[in-house]
Amino acid sequence: MSTASASPHYLDYFPLRVIPPDSQDALYKAVFNWIDCAQCSNAGKCGAGNCLWTQKRILGLYHQHYVDLTSCCSPRDWGTSHLALRSHDDLIIIIRLIENQPKTPRDVLIKKHFESYGTSQPIDVEKGRAFDLAFSTLTMIPCSESNHHLNSEPIAVWVTWKNDQTAEQLVRSTIPKATFMDPGIACRVLQSVSAEQLELAKIKIVATHKFHKHLYFDPRLRVVHIFVHVGFLRATLNARCDAFRPNNDIVPRDLALETIYTVADVIFRRTDFASSEVAARIKCDMGFLDFNPSQWSEDGDAALIGFPYWGRRLSILLKEVESARRKSGWLLLLKKRFNENGRVMIFIGVLTMVVAIVAVVYQARPGAADVKSRGDEAGRCGKANETYDGSIML
């Protein structure tokens, strides 16, 4: 009996299935560099204008995603290895380590963290999975070492964090920054690439929780993915910097800002009711409605509409919208021509049918057949007379 009571319960292999309230606050402090508020005790209900905890209201979608991400987290081989993540606190410690040392290679960070485990060392695979989960939580870019051979999409669903690679390098290679978009093309994007226009072009808009899949267009399915975690991006912009824990911006601020801009002023357009309805339908975080990205840009709107991160994907969507618009234009022109000439065409058609019916009726009359037979007979007689007269002359 004592042996049975000492054996672990299967729930023990799901140590992150529940997140305590204090761990939730610790998560926000780790990911967004928030500091404790003495006035509201981190409840977010104080009147202090600089209290970052008031933003907890916009992180509901991110919190639910974190719960979904961690609640089923479990070792692959139960009972054969010590747990790499014994609680949410272990995961949060790893997040802090990655954020504070974004230029340190992954293998160095792993070794440094698990030194504190002493003789209860997890196997290497579980150590790597713990750091992958921490990176995914910190950046919203899903990270995994396995199952890449099952991926059939042109864009990787999961990214791989190599041992000699830093967290900063991984983010910048996954979402690279390119040159600024041509101003003329940028203006056409702002005019044409909205949720309403995309749907008119028969492109379906779907939500994604994967940051690097934002604005990715699948031409085979005619689906475009929109990153819906606006609250996460806003909190990233509002991250607190202090002398003890400087914000190293693993997720670059200009990337977060440009992403919000593409959601708020390009795709779902705060002033466009039809496009905003699409945002609500796909359960997008509606925090973009009261957010003005241009107020956060150091260089104003000019820097935002350059789209150095998402310009290539926006250009693809622009081509799809304009191509669909040209096809629609030809159809409208044909329809207009038909409407203009429709009555004439109908009159000609009716007249042709009347003439055909009259001809059929006339041919079907009994007298018409007799007249025709007499005419044929007279013709034969005349032909015979001509032959006869000819023979006499000969």
mmCIF file of C-alpha atoms in Angstrom:
data_model
loop_
_atom_site.group_PDB
_atom_site.id
_atom_site.type_symbol
_atom_site.label_atom_id
_atom_site.label_comp_id
_atom_site.label_asym_id
_atom_site.label_seq_id
_atom_site.Cartn_x
_atom_site.Cartn_y
_atom_site.Cartn_z
ATOM 1 C CA MET A 1 0.000 0.000 0.000
ATOM 2 C CA SER A 2 2.809 2.346 0.853
ATOM 3 C CA THR A 3 4.373 1.770 -2.555
ATOM 4 C CA ALA A 4 1.112 2.498 -4.319
ATOM 5 C CA SER A 5 0.534 5.675 -2.356
ATOM 6 C CA ALA A 6 4.048 6.852 -3.168
ATOM 7 C CA SER A 7 3.626 6.378 -6.922
ATOM 8 C CA PRO A 8 2.951 9.647 -8.740
ATOM 9 C CA HIS A 9 -0.538 10.499 -9.916
ATOM 10 C CA TYR A 10 -0.890 11.115 -13.645
ATOM 11 C CA LEU A 11 -1.796 14.753 -12.951
ATOM 12 C CA ASP A 12 1.678 15.176 -11.488
ATOM 13 C CA TYR A 13 2.967 14.978 -15.058
ATOM 14 C CA PHE A 14 0.937 18.109 -15.949
ATOM 15 C CA PRO A 15 2.502 20.590 -13.533
ATOM 16 C CA LEU A 16 1.328 23.634 -15.520
ATOM 17 C CA ARG A 17 -2.328 22.643 -15.819
ATOM 18 C CA VAL A 18 -3.405 25.496 -13.488
ATOM 19 C CA ILE A 19 -1.901 28.979 -13.276
ATOM 20 C CA PRO A 20 -2.108 30.627 -9.827
ATOM 21 C CA PRO A 21 -2.925 34.376 -9.686
ATOM 22 C CA ASP A 22 0.528 35.269 -8.372
ATOM 23 C CA SER A 23 2.135 33.352 -11.246
ATOM 24 C CA GLN A 24 -0.005 35.301 -13.704
ATOM 25 C CA ASP A 25 1.334 38.583 -12.323
ATOM 26 C CA ALA A 26 4.862 37.181 -12.393
ATOM 27 C CA LEU A 27 4.348 36.246 -16.047
ATOM 28 C CA TYR A 28 3.416 39.807 -17.000
ATOM 29 C CA LYS A 29 6.384 41.185 -15.094
ATOM 30 C CA ALA A 30 8.697 38.778 -16.908
ATOM 31 C CA VAL A 31 7.323 39.205 -20.435
ATOM 32 C CA PHE A 32 6.528 42.932 -20.367
ATOM 33 C CA ASN A 33 8.923 44.179 -17.656
ATOM 34 C CA TRP A 34 6.111 45.525 -15.510
ATOM 35 C CA ILE A 35 6.960 46.495 -11.951
ATOM 36 C CA ASP A 36 4.793 46.169 -8.860
ATOM 37 C CA CYS A 37 2.332 48.964 -8.131
ATOM 38 C CA ALA A 38 2.078 49.852 -4.446
ATOM 39 C CA GLN A 39 -1.212 51.702 -4.904
ATOM 40 C CA CYS A 40 -3.332 48.947 -6.464
ATOM 41 C CA SER A 41 -1.240 45.861 -5.591
ATOM 42 C CA ASN A 42 -1.119 45.014 -9.298
ATOM 43 C CA ALA A 43 -4.920 44.894 -9.563
ATOM 44 C CA GLY A 44 -4.886 47.520 -12.297
ATOM 45 C CA LYS A 45 -7.634 49.591 -10.674
ATOM 46 C CA CYS A 46 -5.693 52.488 -9.230
ATOM 47 C CA GLY A 47 -5.886 56.054 -10.441
ATOM 48 C CA ALA A 48 -2.183 56.387 -11.147
ATOM 49 C CA GLY A 49 -1.702 57.419 -14.741
ATOM 50 C CA ASN A 50 1.546 55.488 -15.098
ATOM 51 C CA CYS A 51 0.280 52.187 -13.661
ATOM 52 C CA LEU A 52 0.973 49.561 -16.303
ATOM 53 C CA TRP A 53 -1.287 47.048 -14.581
ATOM 54 C CA THR A 54 -4.327 48.828 -15.992
ATOM 55 C CA GLN A 55 -3.427 47.069 -19.241
ATOM 56 C CA LYS A 56 -4.389 43.689 -17.820
ATOM 57 C CA ARG A 57 -7.796 44.296 -19.394
ATOM 58 C CA ILE A 58 -6.315 44.095 -22.905
ATOM 59 C CA LEU A 59 -4.411 40.863 -22.242
ATOM 60 C CA GLY A 60 -7.347 38.486 -21.985
ATOM 61 C CA LEU A 61 -6.611 36.842 -25.330
ATOM 62 C CA TYR A 62 -2.908 36.489 -24.526
ATOM 63 C CA HIS A 63 -3.690 35.023 -21.107
ATOM 64 C CA GLN A 64 -6.025 32.425 -22.629
ATOM 65 C CA HIS A 65 -3.397 31.514 -25.208
ATOM 66 C CA TYR A 66 -0.840 31.032 -22.425
ATOM 67 C CA VAL A 67 -3.258 28.745 -20.580
ATOM 68 C CA ASP A 68 -3.860 26.702 -23.736
ATOM 69 C CA LEU A 69 -0.130 26.527 -24.393
ATOM 70 C CA THR A 70 0.871 25.341 -20.930
ATOM 71 C CA SER A 71 -2.054 23.380 -19.490
ATOM 72 C CA CYS A 72 -1.294 20.256 -21.542
ATOM 73 C CA CYS A 73 2.486 20.548 -21.230
ATOM 74 C CA SER A 74 3.887 17.217 -20.056
ATOM 75 C CA PRO A 75 7.099 15.165 -20.381
ATOM 76 C CA ARG A 76 7.118 12.881 -23.392
ATOM 77 C CA ASP A 77 8.298 9.875 -21.386
ATOM 78 C CA TRP A 78 6.504 9.774 -18.060
ATOM 79 C CA GLY A 79 8.576 8.500 -15.182
ATOM 80 C CA THR A 80 11.844 8.236 -17.114
ATOM 81 C CA SER A 81 13.124 11.746 -16.474
ATOM 82 C CA HIS A 82 12.988 14.502 -13.909
ATOM 83 C CA LEU A 83 10.637 17.341 -14.775
ATOM 84 C CA ALA A 84 12.196 20.294 -16.556
ATOM 85 C CA LEU A 85 9.209 22.482 -15.681
ATOM 86 C CA ARG A 86 7.988 21.725 -12.182
ATOM 87 C CA SER A 87 5.732 24.782 -11.998
ATOM 88 C CA HIS A 88 4.915 28.031 -13.754
ATOM 89 C CA ASP A 89 7.650 29.640 -11.698
ATOM 90 C CA ASP A 90 10.285 27.538 -13.482
ATOM 91 C CA LEU A 91 8.947 28.665 -16.857
ATOM 92 C CA ILE A 92 8.895 32.312 -15.780
ATOM 93 C CA ILE A 93 12.498 32.087 -14.573
ATOM 94 C CA ILE A 94 13.532 30.829 -18.025
ATOM 95 C CA ILE A 95 11.591 33.663 -19.681
ATOM 96 C CA ARG A 96 13.444 36.202 -17.554
ATOM 97 C CA LEU A 97 16.759 34.558 -18.390
ATOM 98 C CA ILE A 98 16.095 34.698 -22.141
ATOM 99 C CA GLU A 99 14.900 38.288 -22.001
ATOM 100 C CA ASN A 100 17.813 39.504 -19.908
ATOM 101 C CA GLN A 101 20.383 37.749 -22.105
ATOM 102 C CA PRO A 102 19.006 37.892 -25.668
ATOM 103 C CA LYS A 103 22.496 37.784 -27.181
ATOM 104 C CA THR A 104 23.541 34.602 -25.359
ATOM 105 C CA PRO A 105 23.410 31.292 -27.302
ATOM 106 C CA ARG A 106 20.710 28.825 -26.370
ATOM 107 C CA ASP A 107 23.036 26.050 -25.153
ATOM 108 C CA VAL A 108 24.769 28.444 -22.746
ATOM 109 C CA LEU A 109 21.424 29.560 -21.319
ATOM 110 C CA ILE A 110 20.256 25.959 -20.891
ATOM 111 C CA LYS A 111 23.408 24.981 -19.048
ATOM 112 C CA LYS A 112 23.210 28.025 -16.796
ATOM 113 C CA HIS A 113 19.577 27.477 -15.838
ATOM 114 C CA PHE A 114 19.671 23.769 -15.080
ATOM 115 C CA GLU A 115 22.767 24.009 -12.902
ATOM 116 C CA SER A 116 20.389 24.844 -10.047
ATOM 117 C CA TYR A 117 18.606 21.482 -10.434
ATOM 118 C CA GLY A 118 21.546 19.619 -8.908
ATOM 119 C CA THR A 119 21.249 15.865 -9.289
ATOM 120 C CA SER A 120 17.619 16.061 -10.484
ATOM 121 C CA GLN A 121 18.663 16.754 -14.047
ATOM 122 C CA PRO A 122 16.052 16.303 -16.808
ATOM 123 C CA ILE A 123 17.117 14.708 -20.063
ATOM 124 C CA ASP A 124 18.381 17.053 -22.777
ATOM 125 C CA VAL A 125 15.189 16.791 -24.827
ATOM 126 C CA GLU A 126 13.079 18.037 -21.922
ATOM 127 C CA LYS A 127 15.499 20.871 -21.253
ATOM 128 C CA GLY A 128 15.161 21.971 -24.857
ATOM 129 C CA ARG A 129 11.366 21.743 -24.760
ATOM 130 C CA ALA A 130 11.278 23.955 -21.667
ATOM 131 C CA PHE A 131 13.279 26.664 -23.432
ATOM 132 C CA ASP A 132 11.171 26.326 -26.586
ATOM 133 C CA LEU A 133 8.024 26.923 -24.542
ATOM 134 C CA ALA A 134 9.563 29.935 -22.820
ATOM 135 C CA PHE A 135 10.603 31.431 -26.161
ATOM 136 C CA SER A 136 7.114 30.853 -27.596
ATOM 137 C CA THR A 137 5.520 32.568 -24.591
ATOM 138 C CA LEU A 138 7.885 35.520 -24.794
ATOM 139 C CA THR A 139 7.627 36.158 -28.552
ATOM 140 C CA MET A 140 4.402 34.452 -29.745
ATOM 141 C CA ILE A 141 6.562 32.623 -32.296
ATOM 142 C CA PRO A 142 6.005 28.861 -31.798
ATOM 143 C CA CYS A 143 9.264 27.035 -31.329
ATOM 144 C CA SER A 144 9.853 23.277 -31.470
ATOM 145 C CA GLU A 145 12.605 20.836 -32.366
ATOM 146 C CA SER A 146 10.395 18.114 -33.843
ATOM 147 C CA ASN A 147 7.657 17.432 -36.412
ATOM 148 C CA HIS A 148 9.107 19.773 -39.029
ATOM 149 C CA HIS A 149 9.018 16.962 -41.574
ATOM 150 C CA LEU A 150 5.210 16.980 -41.248
ATOM 151 C CA ASN A 151 4.960 20.615 -42.268
ATOM 152 C CA SER A 152 3.687 21.011 -45.827
ATOM 153 C CA GLU A 153 3.176 24.782 -45.782
ATOM 154 C CA PRO A 154 5.562 27.135 -47.599
ATOM 155 C CA ILE A 155 5.998 28.967 -44.290
ATOM 156 C CA ALA A 156 7.153 26.983 -41.267
ATOM 157 C CA VAL A 157 4.464 26.547 -38.616
ATOM 158 C CA TRP A 158 7.158 25.971 -35.998
ATOM 159 C CA VAL A 159 10.645 27.444 -35.923
ATOM 160 C CA THR A 160 13.772 25.739 -34.618
ATOM 161 C CA TRP A 161 16.026 27.400 -32.058
ATOM 162 C CA LYS A 162 19.512 26.061 -32.701
ATOM 163 C CA ASN A 163 21.922 25.563 -29.823
ATOM 164 C CA ASP A 164 24.452 28.103 -31.098
ATOM 165 C CA GLN A 165 21.765 30.676 -31.907
ATOM 166 C CA THR A 166 20.637 33.551 -29.692
ATOM 167 C CA ALA A 167 17.003 34.465 -29.077
ATOM 168 C CA GLU A 168 17.550 37.802 -30.765
ATOM 169 C CA GLN A 169 18.957 36.129 -33.885
ATOM 170 C CA LEU A 170 16.041 33.714 -34.060
ATOM 171 C CA VAL A 171 13.414 36.467 -33.959
ATOM 172 C CA ARG A 172 15.195 38.564 -36.575
ATOM 173 C CA SER A 173 15.700 35.630 -38.918
ATOM 174 C CA THR A 174 12.088 34.496 -38.564
ATOM 175 C CA ILE A 175 10.610 37.965 -39.168
ATOM 176 C CA PRO A 176 13.348 39.764 -41.129
ATOM 177 C CA LYS A 177 13.434 43.498 -41.705
ATOM 178 C CA ALA A 178 13.755 44.559 -45.349
ATOM 179 C CA THR A 179 13.937 47.854 -47.194
ATOM 180 C CA PHE A 180 11.118 50.366 -47.130
ATOM 181 C CA MET A 181 8.265 49.916 -49.582
ATOM 182 C CA ASP A 182 7.975 52.258 -52.555
ATOM 183 C CA PRO A 183 5.699 55.173 -51.526
ATOM 184 C CA GLY A 184 3.463 54.703 -54.565
ATOM 185 C CA ILE A 185 2.861 51.040 -53.763
ATOM 186 C CA ALA A 186 2.354 51.897 -50.092
ATOM 187 C CA CYS A 187 -0.411 54.352 -51.009
ATOM 188 C CA ARG A 188 -2.132 51.683 -53.103
ATOM 189 C CA VAL A 189 -1.898 49.285 -50.164
ATOM 190 C CA LEU A 190 -3.570 51.810 -47.869
ATOM 191 C CA GLN A 191 -6.308 52.370 -50.435
ATOM 192 C CA SER A 192 -7.003 48.774 -51.429
ATOM 193 C CA VAL A 193 -5.886 46.164 -48.895
ATOM 194 C CA SER A 194 -8.721 46.145 -46.369
ATOM 195 C CA ALA A 195 -10.733 43.280 -44.937
ATOM 196 C CA GLU A 196 -13.715 44.297 -47.039
ATOM 197 C CA GLN A 197 -11.690 44.388 -50.276
ATOM 198 C CA LEU A 198 -9.995 41.083 -49.463
ATOM 199 C CA GLU A 199 -13.347 39.389 -49.049
ATOM 200 C CA LEU A 200 -14.561 40.909 -52.319
ATOM 201 C CA ALA A 201 -11.500 39.280 -53.892
ATOM 202 C CA LYS A 202 -12.698 35.922 -52.498
ATOM 203 C CA ILE A 203 -9.905 35.800 -49.912
ATOM 204 C CA LYS A 204 -10.903 34.364 -46.548
ATOM 205 C CA ILE A 205 -9.500 36.046 -43.423
ATOM 206 C CA VAL A 206 -8.574 33.770 -40.516
ATOM 207 C CA ALA A 207 -7.038 34.417 -37.111
ATOM 208 C CA THR A 208 -3.587 33.156 -36.164
ATOM 209 C CA HIS A 209 -1.789 33.007 -32.830
ATOM 210 C CA LYS A 210 1.553 32.645 -34.604
ATOM 211 C CA PHE A 211 3.279 36.013 -34.896
ATOM 212 C CA HIS A 212 5.382 35.068 -37.915
ATOM 213 C CA LYS A 213 2.305 33.981 -39.929
ATOM 214 C CA HIS A 214 0.825 37.478 -39.872
ATOM 215 C CA LEU A 215 -0.422 38.517 -43.342
ATOM 216 C CA TYR A 216 0.685 35.205 -44.861
ATOM 217 C CA PHE A 217 -1.468 34.418 -47.915
ATOM 218 C CA ASP A 218 -2.074 30.820 -48.964
ATOM 219 C CA PRO A 219 -2.912 30.987 -52.697
ATOM 220 C CA ARG A 220 -4.120 27.394 -52.817
ATOM 221 C CA LEU A 221 -6.773 27.900 -50.143
ATOM 222 C CA ARG A 222 -7.114 31.656 -50.768
ATOM 223 C CA VAL A 223 -6.706 32.329 -47.061
ATOM 224 C CA VAL A 224 -4.830 35.163 -45.353
ATOM 225 C CA HIS A 225 -3.734 34.875 -41.717
ATOM 226 C CA ILE A 226 -4.009 37.844 -39.349
ATOM 227 C CA PHE A 227 -2.158 37.943 -36.017
ATOM 228 C CA VAL A 228 -4.929 38.818 -33.567
ATOM 229 C CA HIS A 229 -2.968 39.485 -30.362
ATOM 230 C CA VAL A 230 -3.100 43.280 -30.402
ATOM 231 C CA GLY A 231 -3.052 43.363 -26.589
ATOM 232 C CA PHE A 232 0.257 41.501 -26.525
ATOM 233 C CA LEU A 233 1.729 43.970 -29.016
ATOM 234 C CA ARG A 234 0.469 46.981 -27.078
ATOM 235 C CA ALA A 235 1.900 45.650 -23.837
ATOM 236 C CA THR A 236 5.202 45.051 -25.643
ATOM 237 C CA LEU A 237 5.271 48.714 -26.652
ATOM 238 C CA ASN A 238 4.461 49.790 -23.104
ATOM 239 C CA ALA A 239 7.185 47.620 -21.572
ATOM 240 C CA ARG A 240 8.817 49.353 -18.632
ATOM 241 C CA CYS A 241 12.561 49.984 -18.709
ATOM 242 C CA ASP A 242 14.534 50.504 -15.541
ATOM 243 C CA ALA A 243 18.136 50.571 -14.426
ATOM 244 C CA PHE A 244 18.054 47.048 -13.030
ATOM 245 C CA ARG A 245 16.339 45.194 -15.873
ATOM 246 C CA PRO A 246 16.745 47.000 -19.182
ATOM 247 C CA ASN A 247 14.310 46.034 -21.901
ATOM 248 C CA ASN A 248 16.399 44.446 -24.644
ATOM 249 C CA ASP A 249 13.485 44.294 -27.087
ATOM 250 C CA ILE A 250 13.678 40.684 -28.221
ATOM 251 C CA VAL A 251 10.527 41.638 -30.105
ATOM 252 C CA PRO A 252 11.663 44.915 -31.734
ATOM 253 C CA ARG A 253 9.449 47.864 -30.909
ATOM 254 C CA ASP A 254 9.172 48.932 -34.542
ATOM 255 C CA LEU A 255 8.019 45.406 -35.437
ATOM 256 C CA ALA A 256 5.282 45.494 -32.785
ATOM 257 C CA LEU A 257 4.237 48.974 -33.885
ATOM 258 C CA GLU A 258 4.132 48.139 -37.591
ATOM 259 C CA THR A 259 2.102 45.013 -36.878
ATOM 260 C CA ILE A 260 -0.511 46.985 -34.930
ATOM 261 C CA TYR A 261 -0.597 49.512 -37.764
ATOM 262 C CA THR A 262 -1.310 46.825 -40.363
ATOM 263 C CA VAL A 263 -4.167 45.562 -38.199
ATOM 264 C CA ALA A 264 -5.624 48.923 -37.131
ATOM 265 C CA ASP A 265 -5.183 51.075 -40.240
ATOM 266 C CA VAL A 266 -4.733 48.636 -43.134
ATOM 267 C CA ILE A 267 -6.724 45.432 -42.674
ATOM 268 C CA PHE A 268 -9.460 46.255 -40.157
ATOM 269 C CA ARG A 269 -9.440 50.072 -40.414
ATOM 270 C CA ARG A 270 -10.894 51.605 -37.282
ATOM 271 C CA THR A 271 -13.125 53.938 -39.334
ATOM 272 C CA ASP A 272 -14.412 51.185 -41.631
ATOM 273 C CA PHE A 273 -17.422 49.472 -40.054
ATOM 274 C CA ALA A 274 -17.504 46.590 -42.548
ATOM 275 C CA SER A 275 -13.833 45.737 -41.983
ATOM 276 C CA SER A 276 -14.180 46.047 -38.198
ATOM 277 C CA GLU A 277 -17.051 43.573 -38.351
ATOM 278 C CA VAL A 278 -14.683 41.048 -39.916
ATOM 279 C CA ALA A 279 -12.262 41.591 -37.006
ATOM 280 C CA ALA A 280 -14.990 40.798 -34.506
ATOM 281 C CA ARG A 281 -16.032 37.727 -36.481
ATOM 282 C CA ILE A 282 -12.570 36.138 -36.352
ATOM 283 C CA LYS A 283 -12.290 37.057 -32.632
ATOM 284 C CA CYS A 284 -9.469 39.533 -33.120
ATOM 285 C CA ASP A 285 -8.380 41.484 -30.059
ATOM 286 C CA MET A 286 -10.329 44.729 -30.524
ATOM 287 C CA GLY A 287 -7.704 46.753 -28.671
ATOM 288 C CA PHE A 288 -6.756 48.402 -31.962
ATOM 289 C CA LEU A 289 -9.957 50.461 -31.971
ATOM 290 C CA ASP A 290 -8.697 52.924 -29.340
ATOM 291 C CA PHE A 291 -5.026 52.792 -30.305
ATOM 292 C CA ASN A 292 -3.270 55.253 -32.596
ATOM 293 C CA PRO A 293 0.006 53.721 -33.850
ATOM 294 C CA SER A 294 1.252 56.987 -35.344
ATOM 295 C CA GLN A 295 1.463 58.500 -31.846
ATOM 296 C CA TRP A 296 4.065 55.883 -30.956
ATOM 297 C CA SER A 297 6.223 56.224 -34.050
ATOM 298 C CA GLU A 298 9.299 58.381 -33.557
ATOM 299 C CA ASP A 299 9.304 59.291 -37.260
ATOM 300 C CA GLY A 300 5.529 59.623 -37.682
ATOM 301 C CA ASP A 301 3.364 57.965 -40.321
ATOM 302 C CA ALA A 302 6.143 58.075 -42.925
ATOM 303 C CA ALA A 303 8.053 55.348 -41.085
ATOM 304 C CA LEU A 304 4.951 53.241 -40.546
ATOM 305 C CA ILE A 305 3.820 53.130 -44.170
ATOM 306 C CA GLY A 306 7.250 51.976 -45.300
ATOM 307 C CA PHE A 307 6.307 48.472 -44.057
ATOM 308 C CA PRO A 308 9.879 47.113 -43.775
ATOM 309 C CA TYR A 309 8.660 43.959 -41.991
ATOM 310 C CA TRP A 310 5.361 43.139 -43.702
ATOM 311 C CA GLY A 311 5.731 44.965 -47.033
ATOM 312 C CA ARG A 312 6.345 41.879 -49.159
ATOM 313 C CA ARG A 313 3.201 40.146 -47.929
ATOM 314 C CA LEU A 314 1.144 43.310 -48.308
ATOM 315 C CA SER A 315 2.360 43.577 -51.913
ATOM 316 C CA ILE A 316 1.108 40.054 -52.608
ATOM 317 C CA LEU A 317 -2.306 40.916 -51.171
ATOM 318 C CA LEU A 318 -2.379 44.122 -53.219
ATOM 319 C CA LYS A 319 -1.837 42.154 -56.446
ATOM 320 C CA GLU A 320 -4.656 39.775 -55.529
ATOM 321 C CA VAL A 321 -7.087 42.602 -54.776
ATOM 322 C CA GLU A 322 -6.217 44.577 -57.915
ATOM 323 C CA SER A 323 -6.403 41.466 -60.101
ATOM 324 C CA ALA A 324 -9.845 40.631 -58.729
ATOM 325 C CA ARG A 325 -10.912 44.237 -59.255
ATOM 326 C CA ARG A 326 -9.865 44.143 -62.932
ATOM 327 C CA LYS A 327 -11.800 40.932 -63.508
ATOM 328 C CA SER A 328 -14.799 42.418 -61.763
ATOM 329 C CA GLY A 329 -14.477 45.529 -63.939
ATOM 330 C CA TRP A 330 -14.714 43.497 -67.147
ATOM 331 C CA LEU A 331 -17.795 41.707 -65.852
ATOM 332 C CA LEU A 332 -19.432 45.002 -64.920
ATOM 333 C CA LEU A 333 -18.654 46.407 -68.375
ATOM 334 C CA LEU A 334 -20.237 43.422 -70.088
ATOM 335 C CA LYS A 335 -23.260 43.688 -67.846
ATOM 336 C CA LYS A 336 -23.582 47.392 -68.625
ATOM 337 C CA ARG A 337 -23.353 46.733 -72.375
ATOM 338 C CA PHE A 338 -25.997 44.076 -72.070
ATOM 339 C CA ASN A 339 -28.309 46.419 -70.176
ATOM 340 C CA GLU A 340 -27.862 49.147 -72.798
ATOM 341 C CA ASN A 341 -28.530 46.836 -75.769
ATOM 342 C CA GLY A 342 -30.793 44.426 -73.999
ATOM 343 C CA ARG A 343 -34.069 45.702 -75.434
ATOM 344 C CA VAL A 344 -32.742 45.667 -79.002
ATOM 345 C CA MET A 345 -31.439 42.134 -78.588
ATOM 346 C CA ILE A 346 -34.740 40.998 -77.129
ATOM 347 C CA PHE A 347 -36.677 42.632 -80.013
ATOM 348 C CA ILE A 348 -34.463 40.946 -82.611
ATOM 349 C CA GLY A 349 -34.868 37.625 -80.891
ATOM 350 C CA VAL A 350 -38.661 37.920 -80.722
ATOM 351 C CA LEU A 351 -38.865 39.031 -84.380
ATOM 352 C CA THR A 352 -36.750 36.059 -85.465
ATOM 353 C CA MET A 353 -38.998 33.682 -83.569
ATOM 354 C CA VAL A 354 -42.150 35.217 -85.133
ATOM 355 C CA VAL A 355 -40.751 34.881 -88.673
ATOM 356 C CA ALA A 356 -39.753 31.279 -88.005
ATOM 357 C CA ILE A 357 -43.203 30.443 -86.645
ATOM 358 C CA VAL A 358 -44.961 32.078 -89.627
ATOM 359 C CA ALA A 359 -42.767 30.121 -92.049
ATOM 360 C CA VAL A 360 -43.511 26.845 -90.299
ATOM 361 C CA VAL A 361 -47.262 27.542 -90.222
ATOM 362 C CA TYR A 362 -47.302 28.506 -93.898
ATOM 363 C CA GLN A 363 -45.472 25.349 -94.921
ATOM 364 C CA ALA A 364 -47.900 23.276 -92.880
ATOM 365 C CA ARG A 365 -51.058 24.596 -94.738
ATOM 366 C CA PRO A 366 -52.786 21.936 -97.027
ATOM 367 C CA GLY A 367 -53.270 24.369 -99.926
ATOM 368 C CA ALA A 368 -49.608 25.160 -99.934
ATOM 369 C CA ALA A 369 -48.769 21.559 -100.726
ATOM 370 C CA ASP A 370 -51.212 21.470 -103.727
ATOM 371 C CA VAL A 371 -49.860 24.685 -105.128
ATOM 372 C CA LYS A 372 -46.370 23.366 -104.844
ATOM 373 C CA SER A 373 -47.269 20.086 -106.579
ATOM 374 C CA ARG A 374 -49.002 21.891 -109.458
ATOM 375 C CA GLY A 375 -46.067 24.173 -109.838
ATOM 376 C CA ASP A 376 -43.694 21.230 -109.951
ATOM 377 C CA GLU A 377 -45.856 19.511 -112.580
ATOM 378 C CA ALA A 378 -46.024 22.607 -114.746
ATOM 379 C CA GLY A 379 -42.322 22.901 -114.549
ATOM 380 C CA ARG A 380 -41.833 19.353 -115.744
ATOM 381 C CA CYS A 381 -44.234 19.872 -118.668
ATOM 382 C CA GLY A 382 -42.500 23.012 -119.774
ATOM 383 C CA LYS A 383 -39.199 21.235 -119.712
ATOM 384 C CA ALA A 384 -40.623 18.399 -121.824
ATOM 385 C CA ASN A 385 -42.006 20.823 -124.429
ATOM 386 C CA GLU A 386 -38.655 22.453 -124.748
ATOM 387 C CA THR A 387 -37.116 19.051 -125.388
ATOM 388 C CA TYR A 388 -39.797 18.135 -127.918
ATOM 389 C CA ASP A 389 -39.450 21.397 -129.867
ATOM 390 C CA GLY A 390 -35.768 20.890 -129.950
ATOM 391 C CA SER A 391 -36.080 17.447 -131.477
ATOM 392 C CA ILE A 392 -38.220 18.772 -134.380
ATOM 393 C CA MET A 393 -35.738 21.413 -135.145
ATOM 394 C CA LEU A 394 -33.121 18.783 -135.364
#
